[in-house]
């Protein structure tokens, strides 16, 4: 299997909403974002699939070394072999990839966040940096687009956190800030045991409204000159905002299930954004 086939299969197998936005890119940009996304999946899978924290730390350490070797001209993993030819063209730097690894390392040492600023630091590494790299690949021409990409990445990550509260609880993780749990009188053990209450519903409504407002803030930051090039990000925003509305309409039933959109609906939302340039 070639490195290109490997990253293509890695990206497609994830079933992620991001994959649907990639389909509308020209081949060279699609190849770059697919390779970068496959890298992110490899790192994320270490945390989610390796049950022994010591082994996971070792694997992430291996990836840190692999990134350094790759930028010195010696990639060995198929993902890095596929990605490295694209790095100079799209301004992808070693610091970007190391930041993603650093963010995933936080998952091995921290399963609570005291407040929203602390959570934002985590989101910056695992989502803001990803947004920054994606914006470069999509065709960023204005420096101000970086602020948009980071804000949009934060909105995406908060959406993931809202959607995955139940799954994360099964792994012993609660990403919802501790002081906000206290604000709504939701106990950590209730989340870990996946117990619903009116208090939990109020907490999730608060989380959802903040995430939706961040999408609006991000879109307001996008310079008009880059709006056409950044359509893939707008497609993802359309899909993710629709997902948030589905979660709200279902009264935040996220503790026992993972709410998702069908592949056809994701493709339809992406196509509408591509055709009309509007985020629903």
Phi, psi and omega in degrees: 000132180284158176304323181295318177294323181299310183290327177298314180293322179297317181290316183292324183292337183291334182068016186289153175299331181298326184299325183291329177288329181294332186299336185267001181276153171296157190308317186291321178287323178297321178296320182292313183289328177294317179294318180293318179296321178298321176301312180299321178295319179301314183292316181296323181294331177301316182288318187279333189250342180267115187281333180272114182302324179296317178295319179298317177301317180297317180296317179294324175297321176299318180295323176300317177293322180296320177297313180299315179296321183295318180285352172264002175101012183229062177288143178240330181279144180305323179297315181289327176295325178284326186278321190302322178297345183264346192296317182293319182299320187250012175066033178274124185248160179302324182299328178297311183291322179294328178294320177298317178296317179300319179297318179290331174297328178300327180296336181275342185242349186217126177236012174219152176230125188296321183209177184295319176303322178294319177295324180299324179299315177299313181298325178302317184285316187269348183225317180297315178295322177298317177298321179298313179294317180300317180300321178295317180294319182296334177125040179299134176238342182248130181301331182294341179295336179298319179296319175301315184296320179292319179294320179293321177299320177297316179298318178299314184293322177295325176297316177300318181297316179297313181296325191256019182306314182294314179298318180295322179299324179294338176265005179081016182251141171228111180274342178298128185303140183301316183292337177278327170301316180294321180302323182258009177057039175260123182275145180302320182294333177292321178292315182297327177272000177057054180257125178279155174197165175298327179294318178296318179299318179296320178298315182290327175298318178298314180298318182293318180296323178294316180298316179299321179292328179292326174299316179297317179297319180296313181298327179291336181275346185287116178298142182302327184294336182255003186298318181295316182294329185269018180304323178302321177294324177292325175299314180296322178298320179297315180295314184290323177293322176297320177299317178299319180294324176297317179298317179295317181296333179270011178061037171060045179275064188255357183280331184246000182208162177250102181293135180212164175260152178291153176306320180297319180292322177298315180296319180297316179295319178296317181296319180298321178292320178298317185285318189246350175071017183245144177263124182279000000 
